[in-house]
XYZ file of C-alpha atoms in Angstrom:
397
model
C 11.276 -5.049 -28.114
C 12.459 -1.733 -29.421
C 16.082 -0.595 -29.528
C 14.929 2.737 -28.136
C 13.377 1.228 -25.002
C 15.017 2.200 -21.716
C 16.595 -0.490 -19.570
C 16.265 -1.142 -15.829
C 18.433 -3.619 -13.947
C 17.911 -5.880 -10.964
C 20.209 -5.612 -7.969
C 22.797 -8.411 -7.707
C 21.037 -10.315 -4.907
C 17.615 -10.365 -6.639
C 17.028 -13.687 -8.404
C 15.800 -13.266 -11.997
C 14.052 -16.667 -11.766
C 11.501 -15.007 -9.491
C 10.120 -13.084 -12.448
C 10.744 -15.764 -15.061
C 8.587 -18.075 -12.938
C 5.669 -15.674 -12.845
C 6.009 -12.994 -10.151
C 4.523 -9.926 -11.911
C 5.752 -7.058 -9.714
C 9.231 -5.542 -9.295
C 9.618 -3.210 -6.310
C 11.896 -0.181 -6.117
C 14.206 -1.883 -3.590
C 14.879 -4.654 -6.136
C 16.014 -2.246 -8.865
C 19.239 -0.300 -9.367
C 17.593 3.105 -9.095
C 20.287 5.303 -10.589
C 19.602 8.721 -12.134
C 18.855 7.200 -15.538
C 16.212 4.840 -14.093
C 14.605 7.597 -12.052
C 14.260 9.791 -15.149
C 12.144 7.248 -17.051
C 8.696 8.744 -17.663
C 5.862 7.057 -15.714
C 4.106 4.451 -17.827
C 7.056 3.920 -20.157
C 7.810 0.466 -21.514
C 11.286 -0.810 -20.687
C 13.474 -3.902 -20.664
C 14.182 -5.578 -17.337
C 17.676 -7.044 -17.079
C 19.316 -9.185 -14.432
C 22.463 -8.030 -12.628
C 24.579 -9.529 -15.448
C 22.743 -7.330 -17.983
C 20.841 -10.266 -19.523
C 17.330 -9.283 -20.676
C 14.473 -10.940 -18.761
C 11.199 -9.310 -19.750
C 9.368 -6.289 -21.073
C 7.976 -4.181 -18.259
C 5.965 -1.049 -17.598
C 7.831 1.400 -15.361
C 6.725 4.023 -12.878
C 9.686 5.492 -10.959
C 7.281 7.460 -8.750
C 5.724 4.316 -7.336
C 7.091 1.786 -4.860
C 5.882 -0.775 -7.402
C 8.612 0.274 -9.816
C 7.866 -2.131 -12.676
C 5.100 -4.503 -13.818
C 5.903 -7.478 -16.025
C 4.044 -7.223 -19.332
C 5.626 -9.946 -21.472
C 8.497 -12.420 -21.156
C 8.732 -12.396 -24.957
C 11.328 -9.742 -25.640
C 10.229 -9.513 -29.283
C 6.550 -8.875 -28.533
C 5.138 -5.532 -29.653
C 3.104 -4.024 -26.820
C 0.509 -2.371 -29.019
C -3.190 -2.480 -29.885
C -2.912 -5.952 -31.412
C -1.250 -7.194 -28.217
C -4.151 -5.767 -26.195
C -6.657 -7.375 -28.576
C -5.103 -10.810 -28.000
C -5.272 -10.384 -24.214
C -8.914 -9.278 -24.389
C -9.896 -12.127 -26.717
C -8.373 -14.703 -24.371
C -10.139 -13.187 -21.362
C -13.457 -12.997 -23.220
C -13.282 -16.674 -24.193
C -13.124 -17.641 -20.512
C -16.085 -15.457 -19.520
C -18.230 -16.648 -22.412
C -17.555 -20.228 -21.343
C -18.663 -19.383 -17.793
C -21.693 -17.117 -18.248
C -24.728 -17.064 -20.519
C -25.215 -13.299 -20.180
C -22.633 -10.512 -20.724
C -22.391 -9.319 -17.115
C -19.048 -10.132 -15.529
C -15.511 -8.975 -14.819
C -13.851 -9.090 -18.218
C -10.294 -8.250 -17.094
C -8.940 -8.997 -13.624
C -5.607 -7.195 -13.829
C -2.450 -9.313 -13.503
C -4.421 -12.581 -13.533
C -5.551 -11.755 -17.096
C -2.142 -10.506 -18.197
C -2.991 -6.786 -18.010
C -1.396 -5.523 -14.795
C -3.251 -2.715 -13.050
C -6.278 -2.980 -15.364
C -9.794 -3.861 -14.161
C -12.686 -4.018 -16.634
C -16.271 -4.909 -15.731
C -18.839 -5.597 -18.428
C -22.498 -4.567 -18.306
C -23.887 -5.888 -21.592
C -22.780 -3.330 -24.241
C -20.996 -1.061 -21.706
C -17.597 -1.708 -20.154
C -16.251 0.215 -17.175
C -12.455 0.486 -17.097
C -10.361 1.131 -14.004
C -6.934 2.028 -15.369
C -4.900 1.772 -12.172
C -1.433 1.859 -13.720
C 0.365 4.572 -15.675
C 1.224 2.327 -18.637
C -2.409 1.570 -19.488
C -3.381 5.215 -18.940
C -0.915 5.974 -21.741
C -2.611 3.349 -23.942
C -6.249 4.186 -23.271
C -6.941 5.045 -26.893
C -5.584 1.680 -28.070
C -7.479 -0.111 -25.297
C -10.712 1.653 -26.266
C -10.405 0.581 -29.906
C -9.538 -2.974 -28.848
C -12.563 -3.150 -26.542
C -15.046 -1.860 -29.092
C -13.723 -4.433 -31.569
C -15.164 -7.140 -29.277
C -18.671 -8.330 -30.224
C -21.455 -6.354 -28.535
C -19.403 -3.636 -26.825
C -20.400 -0.077 -27.749
C -19.485 2.133 -24.773
C -16.222 2.418 -22.831
C -16.270 4.397 -19.585
C -13.156 5.227 -17.580
C -13.775 5.188 -13.833
C -10.946 7.121 -12.175
C -11.971 6.648 -8.531
C -9.975 4.682 -5.959
C -6.678 5.060 -4.134
C -4.709 2.922 -6.607
C -4.631 5.694 -9.231
C -3.383 8.155 -6.638
C -0.486 5.836 -5.774
C 0.444 5.833 -9.465
C 0.261 9.637 -9.698
C -2.800 9.523 -11.984
C -5.775 11.877 -12.139
C -9.251 11.281 -10.709
C -11.181 12.395 -13.804
C -13.791 9.863 -14.939
C -14.992 10.116 -18.541
C -16.721 8.354 -21.412
C -14.015 7.255 -23.854
C -16.422 6.206 -26.584
C -20.155 5.654 -26.990
C -22.831 6.912 -24.599
C -23.217 6.032 -20.938
C -26.796 5.226 -19.806
C -28.204 8.105 -17.747
C -30.127 5.677 -15.512
C -28.955 2.704 -13.446
C -28.501 -0.504 -15.424
C -30.444 -3.635 -14.395
C -28.098 -6.605 -13.971
C -29.490 -10.169 -13.735
C -27.556 -12.464 -11.384
C -28.595 -15.577 -9.473
C -32.240 -14.934 -10.313
C -32.111 -11.467 -8.735
C -32.075 -8.041 -10.386
C -29.402 -5.580 -9.280
C -29.355 -1.919 -10.235
C -25.853 -0.691 -11.123
C -25.022 3.026 -11.189
C -22.059 2.898 -13.573
C -20.874 6.465 -13.031
C -21.976 7.366 -9.504
C -21.797 4.057 -7.665
C -18.944 2.385 -5.809
C -16.080 1.031 -7.946
C -17.577 0.068 -11.316
C -21.176 0.114 -10.026
C -21.564 -3.504 -8.925
C -19.505 -6.197 -7.217
C -19.473 -9.247 -9.486
C -16.969 -11.020 -7.236
C -19.575 -12.134 -4.669
C -21.765 -13.919 -7.229
C -20.994 -17.500 -6.052
C -21.278 -16.502 -2.382
C -24.663 -14.854 -3.007
C -25.769 -18.110 -4.610
C -24.495 -20.219 -1.703
C -26.278 -18.075 0.894
C -29.504 -18.264 -1.132
C -29.437 -22.066 -0.804
C -30.272 -21.907 2.917
C -32.461 -18.793 2.713
C -35.722 -20.413 1.583
C -38.448 -19.326 4.002
C -35.843 -17.451 6.085
C -35.711 -14.010 7.649
C -32.508 -12.502 6.247
C -30.353 -9.614 7.471
C -27.877 -8.196 4.929
C -25.412 -5.775 6.578
C -23.136 -3.537 4.485
C -25.595 -4.475 1.751
C -24.542 -1.980 -0.951
C -27.216 -2.441 -3.665
C -28.685 -5.524 -1.988
C -26.113 -8.170 -2.858
C -27.038 -10.945 -0.439
C -30.580 -9.818 0.405
C -31.874 -9.762 -3.176
C -30.228 -13.115 -3.940
C -31.901 -14.523 -0.820
C -35.309 -13.214 -1.932
C -34.752 -14.784 -5.345
C -34.021 -18.022 -3.492
C -37.309 -17.908 -1.599
C -36.514 -15.944 1.579
C -39.546 -14.917 3.632
C -38.150 -11.403 4.213
C -34.933 -9.420 3.895
C -33.603 -6.334 5.667
C -30.738 -4.478 3.950
C -28.511 -2.215 6.056
C -26.065 0.292 4.587
C -24.693 3.757 5.228
C -25.536 4.949 1.712
C -29.063 6.118 0.970
C -28.276 5.978 -2.760
C -27.201 2.318 -2.551
C -30.310 1.389 -0.542
C -32.533 3.139 -3.093
C -30.967 1.034 -5.837
C -31.528 -2.083 -3.720
C -35.184 -1.162 -3.246
C -35.575 -0.648 -6.998
C -34.056 -4.075 -7.602
C -36.558 -5.617 -5.181
C -39.395 -3.771 -6.948
C -38.350 -5.132 -10.336
C -38.285 -8.621 -8.819
C -41.807 -8.180 -7.426
C -40.448 -8.482 -3.865
C -41.154 -5.009 -2.466
C -43.447 -6.310 0.296
C -40.726 -8.678 1.543
C -37.889 -6.156 1.442
C -36.908 -3.431 3.916
C -33.934 -1.096 4.225
C -32.351 0.661 7.170
C -29.797 3.432 6.690
C -27.113 3.885 9.325
C -23.691 2.962 10.618
C -23.565 -0.822 10.471
C -22.092 -1.240 13.954
C -24.762 1.010 15.438
C -27.565 -0.783 13.597
C -26.303 -4.205 14.701
C -26.287 -3.036 18.333
C -29.738 -1.477 17.957
C -31.231 -4.633 16.473
C -29.900 -6.588 19.454
C -31.470 -4.073 21.840
C -34.765 -4.552 20.025
C -34.488 -8.293 20.595
C -34.565 -9.091 16.892
C -33.224 -12.336 15.456
C -32.840 -13.636 11.919
C -32.407 -17.045 10.341
C -29.605 -15.760 8.122
C -27.254 -12.850 8.851
C -24.631 -11.788 6.290
C -22.013 -9.072 6.834
C -20.008 -7.929 3.807
C -18.026 -4.860 4.954
C -15.551 -2.746 2.981
C -11.851 -3.508 3.299
C -11.010 -2.912 6.966
C -7.376 -3.902 6.300
C -6.434 -2.414 2.910
C -2.711 -2.541 3.774
C -0.328 -4.319 6.141
C -0.152 -1.138 8.222
C -3.910 -1.350 8.828
C -3.946 -5.101 9.515
C -4.273 -5.162 13.304
C -6.989 -2.499 13.399
C -8.744 -4.280 10.543
C -8.742 -7.636 12.317
C -10.225 -6.001 15.419
C -12.984 -4.552 13.234
C -13.739 -7.964 11.707
C -13.879 -9.475 15.191
C -16.273 -6.735 16.282
C -18.559 -7.382 13.309
C -18.734 -11.069 14.241
C -19.330 -10.278 17.929
C -22.219 -7.937 17.134
C -23.755 -10.096 14.402
C -23.669 -13.487 16.125
C -26.323 -12.681 18.798
C -28.776 -11.778 16.000
C -28.645 -15.294 14.519
C -31.471 -17.574 15.621
C -30.554 -20.981 17.053
C -29.592 -23.215 14.128
C -29.347 -20.211 11.821
C -26.520 -19.105 9.568
C -23.916 -16.351 9.796
C -21.921 -15.240 6.755
C -18.854 -13.042 7.260
C -16.876 -11.581 4.360
C -13.569 -9.787 3.878
C -12.201 -8.096 0.755
C -8.932 -7.123 2.516
C -5.945 -8.737 0.807
C -3.741 -7.842 3.784
C -5.889 -10.048 6.058
C -5.246 -13.567 4.793
C -7.766 -16.344 5.242
C -6.308 -17.778 8.453
C -6.158 -14.372 10.179
C -9.667 -13.423 9.040
C -11.058 -16.786 10.108
C -9.388 -16.508 13.529
C -10.785 -12.994 14.087
C -14.275 -14.025 13.000
C -14.340 -17.174 15.128
C -13.024 -15.214 18.114
C -15.802 -12.646 17.703
C -18.460 -15.369 17.586
C -17.033 -16.893 20.769
C -16.960 -13.540 22.554
C -20.641 -13.167 21.727
C -21.276 -16.381 23.651
C -22.076 -18.383 20.525
C -20.485 -21.395 18.883
C -21.014 -23.205 15.633
C -19.778 -25.091 12.610
C -17.818 -23.507 9.779
C -19.708 -25.042 6.853
C -18.237 -23.286 3.837
C -15.427 -20.997 2.734
C -16.141 -18.994 -0.412
C -13.997 -16.923 -2.722
C -14.455 -14.624 -5.710
C -16.074 -16.040 -8.817
C -14.042 -17.478 -11.713
C -14.318 -14.205 -13.637
C -11.911 -12.960 -10.932
C -9.121 -15.510 -11.545
C -6.299 -15.869 -9.051
C -2.769 -15.100 -10.186
C -0.784 -17.998 -8.652
C 2.167 -15.745 -7.800
C 0.157 -12.791 -6.495
C -1.730 -13.292 -3.245
C -3.394 -9.877 -3.658
C -5.482 -11.213 -6.564
C -7.202 -13.641 -4.156
C -8.467 -10.924 -1.833
C -12.078 -12.071 -1.223
C -12.979 -14.513 1.547
C -16.454 -15.518 2.719
C -17.000 -17.679 5.810
C -20.356 -19.332 6.461
C -21.128 -20.645 9.955
C -24.130 -22.534 11.319
C -24.550 -21.313 14.914
């Protein structure tokens, strides 16, 4: 805590225990937003006080955002500096090294790892940083030094894509912060499959590590199966299924670049003859496959976030229901249907209800055999439902 740090204060009816007990976000309607508070520069560190002017925590402030402050440390004497970042990174790394034999994982999962608004994915000696909060944007140089102090990390790349940075008033300029970014896609081994990650031109950080346990679960019932992977990206479920002994796999996506990476992954696995791709709108392709009379033993649909906010919830739930309604008829009798959602606004019960309704409207019925979540390198913050965004439902129809 520095004597020069600005101070923000909770409104009288806001309970300070909320934040002392772990809630990491303070919204603008919970703060006394007087002229002094509004003049604090975005990303500044400040002291959060209760209505009686008693200090509660050190926070990062952005007056231009509805999320006015993020809790950084309840220790008022802590120095939020490079050494502080190094301790957070070391603690996060210890968990991942206990979980995984190879250095391919999410290293930092934002609030759940004590670094609010920060996402870092690791690809061997390269880390891709999504700095989605103004405070960490201001500390990128310290973060870069702290990251390269970790064993084996040589390159730090800042990925500035995504709507979160826009909400914080940050730029969309991606850049190498240190080291050299590979000029070709990086092969990533997971679940016996090989995935090709485009670290600078792909979606998000280039690969979705969160689905790792769900890929593995689907592969368990894919031996000898005909598999359909819709919204496949770089072949998430289809390549895992082939690694698990699937007879064939068809990957469907709207991105030719993503499908090319999936095909390269299949080639490196020696599975080219068992792998096909089809580019197109997923809803259109699902309808077309039904018209063709095609069926599959395993169908997995892993769409983008149809409900990224509460405002989009109802439309998103209708989209999830439609996916289920179109996918269910393609599942052979006794086959399996996997339906996924990465929308934090659509909680598990609402997503499950929409999916089950869609299956019923397709004239099918079945057992819900498994509910999956993100892997343990994407830990859940107990006081932040948004950190548990991923749901995967597996039905036997």
